[in-house]
Amino acid sequence: MTTRILTGITTSGTPHLGNYAGAIRPAIVASRQSGADSFYFLADYHALIKCDDPLRIQRSRLEIAATWLAAGLDVNRVTFYRQSDIPEIPELTWLLTCVAAKGLLNRAHAYKASVDKNVEAGEDPDAGITMGLYSYPVLMAADILMFNAHKVPVGRDQIQHVEMARDIGQRFNHLFGKGKEFFVMPEALIEESVATLPGLDGRKMSKSYDNTIPLFSSPKDMKEAISRIVTDSRAPGEAKDPDNSHLFTLYQAFATPEQGAEFRSELLQGLGWGEAKQRLFQLLEGELSEARERYHGFMERPADLEDILLAGAEKARSVATPFLGELREAVGLRSFRSVVQSADSGKKKAVKGARFVSFREDDGSFRFRLLAADGEQLLLSRNFADGKTAGAVSKQLQQGGELDLRSEDDRFSVWLEGACVADSPLFSDSVARDAAIENLKTALTPQ
Ligand code: TRP
């Protein structure tokens, strides 16, 4: 079974070395594992919550997209997209907002921290707090539940949000699932082995501490930042203590075990800090210079990045659109047509609101689609040489009876007298496929 891994990157800054070692690099490694189906996206709606500077949002989206691609993300293996290119996400956010308990959101750490700060300052508790900040966890739940992610790699500060996604998803399942679990329960994945990278001053590398090392800006900037790494005052020739040196920790995060061991012994033997910084610079240059070239290549071709992300959005929507259709159906946002048609069951072609739509291909062959009441495609027929055969096949399907359905991977096909006559769309997984088989059977049961 494939594990669906999903994570979002808030687009409000420029990636630094800490983001690379702590999130980007491990995510790319994870995406290459067999059995992983990865969804990585730019959380640009989330960025709007934190940032009201359009230029910065625009720039950060571009830089982060270019960084991931330059770092080796293979968009043929993963689904890489911008949150804001998926209209199903805000739509699902609303469906979830209507089941999320306000009391749950009152407990969100980020919101509570803002309230506490206001209270401490003697202000109104909600001063400066937007509905965006308050609803942040619901939007994040929609990101996760939309694609039924099993694993969500995040930093510790985000664990609560993943728990809230479970809570909200469960409530939706309970209210509307009628025994069916629409949403998979996601789990936060905290990579213990990925140490948080220390910054120049030894605290966690973070933009808010202004202690970062830039990732892809220029060798000069990187060198300049490295020169500001805080060390102790031991002179060249004096033995250094690698285990209490964040310069060493930084080195190790990018070195092979052998390189790390060698650097350690050199420090113990009294390598000067100036020299040690030079070594770190060379190591990072070796690791990152090619990716930096690729990064600048992408930054110079934003139209290509646009194409890549739009293709990713299309891939993501091929999952999101039919799934949201099901959810809308579940809460009662249904086509009026299905009501009319099922009331008029004697009418030809009306099968519990599902309908056959035939069409002609450019090559002259005849085909038909079977659409559910909500317009979702249940089947697409094979090509038939003439309209009569196509008509006979769809008629035979409407007559009900035992269907010869054959599942293969995440799709299935319909067979009549030993010949394949129609195919289902590709589903996200076997669970979605089996649900669609049930829908099809219901749709084709004569009333
Ligand atoms: N809130 C996350 C962060 O700031 C980013 C994010 C948004 C996210 N949606 C997500 C992470 C969904 C994982 C899954 O780090």
Coordinates of C-alpha atoms and ligand atoms in Angstrom, one line a residue:
M1 CA 0.0 0.0 0.0
T2 CA 1.3 3.5 -0.7
T3 CA 1.7 6.0 2.0
R4 CA 0.5 9.4 1.2
I5 CA 2.9 12.1 2.6
L6 CA 1.8 15.7 2.5
T7 CA 3.4 18.9 3.7
G8 CA 3.0 22.6 3.1
I9 CA 5.6 25.3 3.2
T10 CA 4.4 28.8 4.2
T11 CA 5.5 31.2 1.5
S12 CA 6.5 34.2 3.6
G13 CA 10.3 34.2 3.5
T14 CA 13.4 33.1 1.6
P15 CA 14.6 29.6 2.4
H16 CA 17.8 29.4 4.5
L17 CA 20.2 26.6 5.3
G18 CA 18.1 25.5 8.3
N19 CA 15.0 25.1 6.1
Y20 CA 17.1 23.1 3.7
A21 CA 18.6 20.6 6.1
G22 CA 15.5 20.4 8.4
A23 CA 12.7 20.2 5.8
I24 CA 13.5 20.4 2.1
R25 CA 16.3 17.8 2.0
P26 CA 14.5 15.1 4.1
A27 CA 11.3 15.7 2.2
I28 CA 13.0 15.1 -1.1
V29 CA 14.7 12.0 0.2
A30 CA 11.3 10.7 1.5
S31 CA 9.7 11.3 -1.9
R32 CA 12.1 9.0 -3.5
Q33 CA 11.2 6.0 -1.4
S34 CA 9.1 3.4 -3.1
G35 CA 5.6 3.3 -1.8
A36 CA 5.6 7.0 -1.1
D37 CA 3.1 9.2 -2.8
S38 CA 4.1 12.7 -1.9
F39 CA 2.1 15.9 -2.0
Y40 CA 4.2 19.0 -1.4
F41 CA 2.7 22.4 -1.8
L42 CA 3.3 26.1 -1.3
A43 CA 1.0 27.2 1.5
D44 CA 0.4 30.6 0.1
Y45 CA -3.0 31.1 1.6
H46 CA -1.4 30.6 5.0
A47 CA 1.2 33.1 4.1
L48 CA -1.5 35.8 3.7
I49 CA -2.3 35.3 7.4
K50 CA 1.1 36.4 8.4
C51 CA 2.1 38.8 5.8
D52 CA 0.3 41.7 4.1
D53 CA 3.1 42.7 1.8
P54 CA 2.1 41.5 -1.8
L55 CA 5.6 41.8 -3.1
R56 CA 7.0 39.7 -0.4
I57 CA 4.3 37.0 -0.9
Q58 CA 5.0 37.0 -4.7
R59 CA 8.7 36.8 -4.3
S60 CA 8.7 34.1 -1.6
R61 CA 6.4 31.8 -3.6
L62 CA 8.8 32.1 -6.5
E63 CA 11.9 31.6 -4.4
I64 CA 10.5 28.6 -2.5
A65 CA 9.3 26.9 -5.7
A66 CA 12.7 27.5 -7.3
T67 CA 14.5 26.2 -4.2
W68 CA 12.6 22.9 -4.1
L69 CA 13.1 22.2 -7.7
A70 CA 16.8 23.2 -7.6
A71 CA 17.2 20.9 -4.6
G72 CA 16.2 18.0 -6.7
L73 CA 12.4 17.5 -6.2
D74 CA 11.2 15.4 -9.1
V75 CA 7.8 16.7 -10.1
N76 CA 7.1 13.5 -12.1
R77 CA 7.3 11.5 -8.8
V78 CA 5.5 14.0 -6.5
T79 CA 2.6 16.3 -6.8
F80 CA 4.0 19.8 -6.3
Y81 CA 1.5 22.7 -6.4
R82 CA 0.4 26.0 -4.9
Q83 CA -2.4 25.8 -2.4
S84 CA -4.1 28.9 -4.0
D85 CA -4.3 27.0 -7.4
I86 CA -6.7 24.5 -5.8
P87 CA -10.2 26.1 -5.4
E88 CA -11.4 22.9 -3.7
I89 CA -9.3 23.8 -0.7
P90 CA -11.1 26.9 0.4
E91 CA -14.3 25.2 -0.4
L92 CA -13.5 22.3 1.8
T93 CA -12.3 24.8 4.4
W94 CA -15.9 26.1 4.6
L95 CA -17.4 22.6 4.9
L96 CA -15.0 21.9 7.8
T97 CA -15.5 25.3 9.4
C98 CA -19.2 24.4 9.7
V99 CA -18.3 21.3 11.8
A100 CA -15.2 22.6 13.7
A101 CA -15.9 23.4 17.3
K102 CA -15.1 27.0 18.2
G103 CA -13.9 25.7 21.6
L104 CA -11.3 23.6 19.7
L105 CA -9.9 26.6 17.9
N106 CA -9.9 28.7 21.1
R107 CA -7.2 26.3 22.3
A108 CA -4.8 26.7 19.3
H109 CA -1.4 27.6 20.6
A110 CA -0.8 30.4 18.0
Y111 CA -4.1 32.1 18.7
K112 CA -3.7 31.7 22.5
A113 CA -0.2 33.2 22.4
S114 CA -1.6 36.3 20.6
V115 CA -4.4 36.6 23.1
D116 CA -2.0 36.3 26.1
K117 CA 0.3 38.9 24.6
N118 CA -2.6 41.3 24.2
V119 CA -3.8 40.7 27.8
E120 CA -0.3 41.2 29.1
A121 CA -0.1 44.5 27.3
G122 CA -3.5 45.5 28.8
E123 CA -5.2 45.5 25.4
D124 CA -8.4 44.0 24.2
P125 CA -7.8 40.2 24.1
D126 CA -8.5 40.0 20.4
A127 CA -6.7 43.2 19.4
G128 CA -5.1 42.8 16.0
I129 CA -6.2 39.1 15.7
T130 CA -7.8 38.3 12.3
M131 CA -10.2 35.6 11.5
G132 CA -7.4 34.2 9.3
L133 CA -5.2 33.6 12.3
Y134 CA -8.1 32.2 14.2
S135 CA -9.1 29.8 11.4
Y136 CA -5.6 28.9 10.5
P137 CA -6.0 25.3 11.7
V138 CA -9.2 24.7 9.7
L139 CA -7.4 25.8 6.5
M140 CA -4.6 23.5 7.4
A141 CA -7.0 20.6 8.1
A142 CA -8.5 21.2 4.6
D143 CA -5.0 21.0 3.1
I144 CA -4.4 17.6 4.8
L145 CA -7.9 16.0 4.5
M146 CA -8.4 17.1 0.9
F147 CA -5.8 14.5 -0.1
N148 CA -6.3 12.0 2.6
A149 CA -2.7 12.2 3.8
H150 CA -1.5 9.5 6.1
K151 CA 1.7 11.2 7.2
V152 CA 2.3 14.9 7.6
P153 CA 6.0 15.8 8.2
V154 CA 6.0 19.0 10.3
G155 CA 8.0 20.8 12.9
R156 CA 7.0 20.4 16.6
D157 CA 5.1 23.6 16.6
Q158 CA 2.6 22.1 14.1
I159 CA 1.7 18.9 15.9
Q160 CA -1.4 20.5 17.4
H161 CA -2.6 21.5 14.0
V162 CA -2.4 18.0 12.7
E163 CA -4.3 16.8 15.8
M164 CA -7.0 19.3 15.1
A165 CA -7.2 18.1 11.5
R166 CA -7.9 14.6 12.9
D167 CA -10.5 16.0 15.3
I168 CA -12.3 18.0 12.6
G169 CA -12.1 15.2 10.0
Q170 CA -13.5 12.7 12.5
R171 CA -16.4 14.9 13.3
F172 CA -17.2 15.3 9.6
N173 CA -16.9 11.5 9.1
H174 CA -19.2 11.0 12.0
L175 CA -21.8 13.5 10.9
F176 CA -22.0 12.8 7.2
G177 CA -20.2 9.5 6.6
K178 CA -23.1 7.2 7.4
G179 CA -20.6 4.5 8.3
K180 CA -18.2 5.6 5.6
E181 CA -14.9 7.2 6.5
F182 CA -14.5 10.0 4.1
F183 CA -11.3 11.2 5.6
V184 CA -8.2 9.2 6.6
M185 CA -6.8 10.2 10.0
P186 CA -3.5 11.9 9.4
E187 CA -0.5 11.5 11.7
A188 CA 2.2 14.1 12.3
L189 CA 5.7 12.9 11.4
I190 CA 8.4 14.4 13.4
E191 CA 11.8 13.5 12.1
E192 CA 13.8 12.9 15.2
S193 CA 17.0 12.3 13.3
V194 CA 16.9 15.6 11.6
A195 CA 18.5 17.9 14.1
T196 CA 17.3 21.5 14.1
L197 CA 20.2 23.3 12.6
P198 CA 21.8 25.9 14.9
G199 CA 22.2 29.4 13.6
L200 CA 25.1 31.8 13.7
D201 CA 24.7 32.4 17.4
G202 CA 23.9 28.8 18.4
R203 CA 20.2 29.2 18.8
K204 CA 17.9 27.4 16.4
M205 CA 18.5 28.8 12.9
S206 CA 15.5 31.1 12.3
K207 CA 14.6 34.2 10.4
S208 CA 13.1 35.6 13.6
Y209 CA 16.5 35.4 15.4
D210 CA 18.3 36.9 12.4
N211 CA 20.9 34.2 12.7
T212 CA 20.5 32.4 9.3
I213 CA 22.9 31.3 6.7
P214 CA 21.5 32.0 3.2
L215 CA 21.0 29.0 1.0
F216 CA 21.2 30.1 -2.6
S217 CA 22.0 33.8 -2.6
S218 CA 25.7 34.1 -3.5
P219 CA 29.0 32.5 -2.4
K220 CA 30.0 35.9 -1.0
D221 CA 26.9 36.2 1.2
M222 CA 27.4 32.7 2.4
K223 CA 31.0 33.4 3.3
E224 CA 30.1 36.6 5.0
A225 CA 27.5 34.8 7.1
I226 CA 29.9 32.0 8.0
S227 CA 32.4 34.6 9.2
R228 CA 29.8 35.7 11.8
I229 CA 29.4 32.2 13.3
V230 CA 30.1 32.7 17.0
T231 CA 33.0 30.6 18.4
D232 CA 34.9 30.5 21.6
S233 CA 38.1 32.5 21.9
R234 CA 40.6 29.7 21.7
A235 CA 43.6 30.6 19.6
P236 CA 44.9 28.6 16.6
G237 CA 46.9 25.7 18.0
E238 CA 44.7 25.3 21.1
A239 CA 42.5 22.2 21.1
K240 CA 38.8 23.0 20.3
D241 CA 35.8 21.2 21.7
P242 CA 33.8 19.9 18.7
D243 CA 30.8 18.9 20.8
N244 CA 30.3 22.4 22.1
S245 CA 30.8 24.1 18.8
H246 CA 27.8 24.8 16.6
L247 CA 30.2 25.4 13.7
F248 CA 31.0 21.7 14.0
T249 CA 27.3 20.8 14.2
L250 CA 26.7 22.8 11.0
Y251 CA 29.6 21.0 9.3
Q252 CA 28.3 17.6 10.3
A253 CA 24.9 18.3 8.9
F254 CA 26.4 18.4 5.4
A255 CA 29.4 16.1 5.7
T256 CA 29.8 12.4 5.3
P257 CA 30.6 10.5 8.5
E258 CA 34.3 10.3 7.4
Q259 CA 34.5 14.0 6.7
G260 CA 32.9 14.7 10.0
A261 CA 35.4 12.5 11.8
E262 CA 38.3 14.1 10.1
F263 CA 37.1 17.6 10.9
R264 CA 36.6 16.6 14.5
S265 CA 40.1 15.4 14.9
E266 CA 41.5 18.5 13.2
L267 CA 39.6 20.7 15.7
L268 CA 41.0 18.6 18.6
Q269 CA 44.4 19.1 17.2
G270 CA 44.0 22.8 17.3
L271 CA 42.7 23.9 13.8
G272 CA 42.2 27.7 14.0
W273 CA 38.6 29.0 13.8
G274 CA 39.3 31.0 10.7
E275 CA 40.6 28.0 9.0
A276 CA 37.6 25.9 10.3
K277 CA 35.2 28.5 8.8
Q278 CA 36.9 28.2 5.5
R279 CA 36.5 24.4 5.6
L280 CA 32.8 24.8 6.3
F281 CA 32.5 27.3 3.4
Q282 CA 34.2 24.8 1.1
L283 CA 32.0 22.0 2.2
L284 CA 28.8 23.9 1.6
E285 CA 30.0 25.2 -1.7
G286 CA 30.7 21.7 -2.8
E287 CA 27.2 20.6 -1.6
L288 CA 25.2 23.5 -2.9
S289 CA 26.9 25.2 -5.8
E290 CA 25.3 23.1 -8.5
A291 CA 21.9 23.5 -6.9
R292 CA 22.5 27.2 -6.7
E293 CA 23.1 27.3 -10.4
R294 CA 19.9 25.5 -11.0
Y295 CA 18.1 27.9 -8.6
H296 CA 19.2 30.9 -10.5
G297 CA 18.3 29.2 -13.7
F298 CA 14.7 28.8 -12.4
M299 CA 14.6 32.3 -11.0
E300 CA 15.4 33.6 -14.5
R301 CA 12.6 31.6 -16.0
P302 CA 9.5 32.3 -13.9
A303 CA 7.2 31.3 -16.7
D304 CA 8.6 27.8 -16.7
L305 CA 8.0 27.6 -12.9
E306 CA 4.4 28.8 -13.6
D307 CA 3.9 25.9 -16.0
I308 CA 5.4 23.4 -13.7
L309 CA 3.1 24.5 -10.8
L310 CA 0.0 24.6 -13.0
A311 CA 0.7 21.1 -14.2
G312 CA 1.1 20.1 -10.5
A313 CA -2.2 21.8 -9.7
E314 CA -3.9 19.9 -12.4
K315 CA -2.6 16.7 -10.9
A316 CA -3.7 17.6 -7.5
R317 CA -7.2 18.6 -8.7
S318 CA -7.7 15.3 -10.4
V319 CA -7.9 14.0 -6.9
A320 CA -9.5 17.0 -5.2
T321 CA -12.3 17.7 -7.7
P322 CA -14.1 14.3 -7.6
F323 CA -13.5 14.0 -3.8
L324 CA -15.0 17.4 -3.1
G325 CA -17.9 16.3 -5.3
E326 CA -18.6 13.4 -3.0
L327 CA -18.3 15.7 0.1
R328 CA -20.7 18.2 -1.4
E329 CA -23.1 15.4 -2.1
A330 CA -22.7 14.1 1.5
V331 CA -23.6 17.5 3.1
G332 CA -26.6 17.9 0.8
L333 CA -25.2 20.3 -1.8
R334 CA -26.6 18.2 -4.6
S335 CA -27.7 18.8 -8.2
F336 CA -31.4 19.5 -8.6
R337 CA -31.2 17.3 -11.6
S338 CA -30.7 14.2 -9.5
V339 CA -33.9 15.0 -7.6
V340 CA -35.9 15.4 -10.7
Q341 CA -34.5 12.4 -12.4
S342 CA -34.9 10.0 -9.6
A343 CA -38.5 11.0 -9.2
D344 CA -38.9 10.3 -12.8
S345 CA -37.5 6.8 -12.8
G346 CA -39.4 5.6 -15.8
K347 CA -37.6 8.0 -18.0
K348 CA -35.1 6.4 -20.4
K349 CA -31.5 7.0 -19.4
A350 CA -32.4 8.1 -15.9
V351 CA -30.5 5.7 -13.6
K352 CA -30.7 7.2 -10.1
G353 CA -29.7 10.5 -11.4
A354 CA -26.8 9.1 -13.3
R355 CA -26.8 9.7 -17.1
F356 CA -25.2 8.4 -20.2
V357 CA -23.8 11.1 -22.5
S358 CA -22.6 9.9 -25.9
F359 CA -20.3 11.7 -28.1
R360 CA -18.2 11.3 -31.2
E361 CA -14.4 11.3 -31.4
D362 CA -12.5 13.2 -34.0
D363 CA -11.6 9.9 -35.6
G364 CA -15.3 9.2 -36.2
S365 CA -15.7 6.6 -33.4
F366 CA -18.5 6.6 -30.9
R367 CA -18.2 6.7 -27.2
F368 CA -20.2 7.5 -24.1
R369 CA -19.6 8.7 -20.6
L370 CA -21.6 7.7 -17.5
L371 CA -21.9 10.7 -15.3
A372 CA -23.2 10.7 -11.7
A373 CA -25.9 13.1 -10.7
D374 CA -23.2 15.7 -9.6
G375 CA -21.5 15.5 -13.0
E376 CA -18.7 13.3 -11.8
Q377 CA -17.5 10.8 -14.4
L378 CA -18.2 7.2 -13.4
L379 CA -17.2 5.6 -16.7
L380 CA -15.7 6.4 -20.0
S381 CA -16.5 3.9 -22.7
R382 CA -14.0 2.4 -25.2
N383 CA -14.3 3.5 -28.8
F384 CA -17.0 1.9 -30.9
A385 CA -17.0 1.9 -34.7
D386 CA -20.7 2.9 -34.9
G387 CA -23.3 4.5 -32.8
K388 CA -25.5 1.5 -32.8
T389 CA -22.9 -0.6 -31.0
A390 CA -22.2 2.2 -28.5
G391 CA -26.0 2.5 -27.8
A392 CA -26.4 -1.2 -27.4
V393 CA -23.6 -1.3 -24.8
S394 CA -24.9 1.5 -22.8
K395 CA -28.4 0.0 -22.9
Q396 CA -27.0 -3.3 -21.7
L397 CA -25.3 -1.6 -18.8
Q398 CA -28.6 0.1 -17.8
Q399 CA -30.4 -3.2 -17.7
G400 CA -28.6 -4.0 -14.5
G401 CA -27.7 -7.6 -13.7
E402 CA -24.4 -8.8 -12.5
L403 CA -21.6 -6.5 -13.7
D404 CA -18.3 -7.9 -14.7
L405 CA -16.0 -5.3 -13.1
R406 CA -12.2 -5.9 -13.0
S407 CA -10.0 -3.8 -10.7
E408 CA -6.5 -3.1 -11.6
D409 CA -4.3 -0.8 -9.5
D410 CA -6.4 2.3 -8.7
R411 CA -8.9 1.9 -11.5
F412 CA -11.3 -0.6 -12.8
S413 CA -12.9 -1.6 -16.1
V414 CA -16.3 -3.0 -17.2
W415 CA -16.5 -6.0 -19.4
L416 CA -19.3 -7.5 -21.4
E417 CA -19.0 -10.9 -23.1
G418 CA -15.3 -11.0 -22.6
A419 CA -14.6 -7.5 -24.0
C420 CA -13.7 -4.4 -22.1
V421 CA -16.3 -1.8 -22.9
A422 CA -15.5 1.0 -20.4
D423 CA -13.0 2.3 -17.9
S424 CA -13.2 4.2 -14.7
P425 CA -11.1 7.3 -14.0
L426 CA -7.9 6.8 -12.0
F427 CA -8.5 7.0 -8.3
S428 CA -6.2 8.2 -5.6
D429 CA -6.1 4.8 -4.0
S430 CA -7.9 1.5 -3.7
V431 CA -10.3 2.8 -1.1
A432 CA -11.5 5.6 -3.4
R433 CA -11.7 3.0 -6.2
D434 CA -13.9 0.6 -4.2
A435 CA -16.2 3.5 -3.2
A436 CA -16.6 4.4 -6.8
I437 CA -17.5 0.7 -7.7
E438 CA -20.2 0.9 -5.1
N439 CA -21.5 4.2 -6.5
L440 CA -21.5 2.6 -10.0
K441 CA -23.5 -0.4 -8.8
T442 CA -26.0 1.8 -7.2
A443 CA -26.3 4.0 -10.2
L444 CA -26.8 1.0 -12.5
T445 CA -29.4 -0.8 -10.3
P446 CA -32.7 -0.4 -12.1
Q447 CA -35.3 1.2 -9.9
Ligands
TRP1 N1 1.4 25.6 9.0 C1 2.5 25.0 8.4 C2 3.8 25.7 8.9 O1 3.7 26.9 9.1 C3 2.5 25.0 6.9 C4 1.3 24.2 6.4 C5 0.2 24.7 5.9 C6 1.2 22.8 6.5 N2 -0.7 23.6 5.5 C7 -0.1 22.5 5.9 C8 2.1 21.8 6.9 C9 -0.5 21.2 5.8 C10 1.6 20.5 6.8 C11 0.4 20.2 6.2 O2 4.8 25.1 8.9

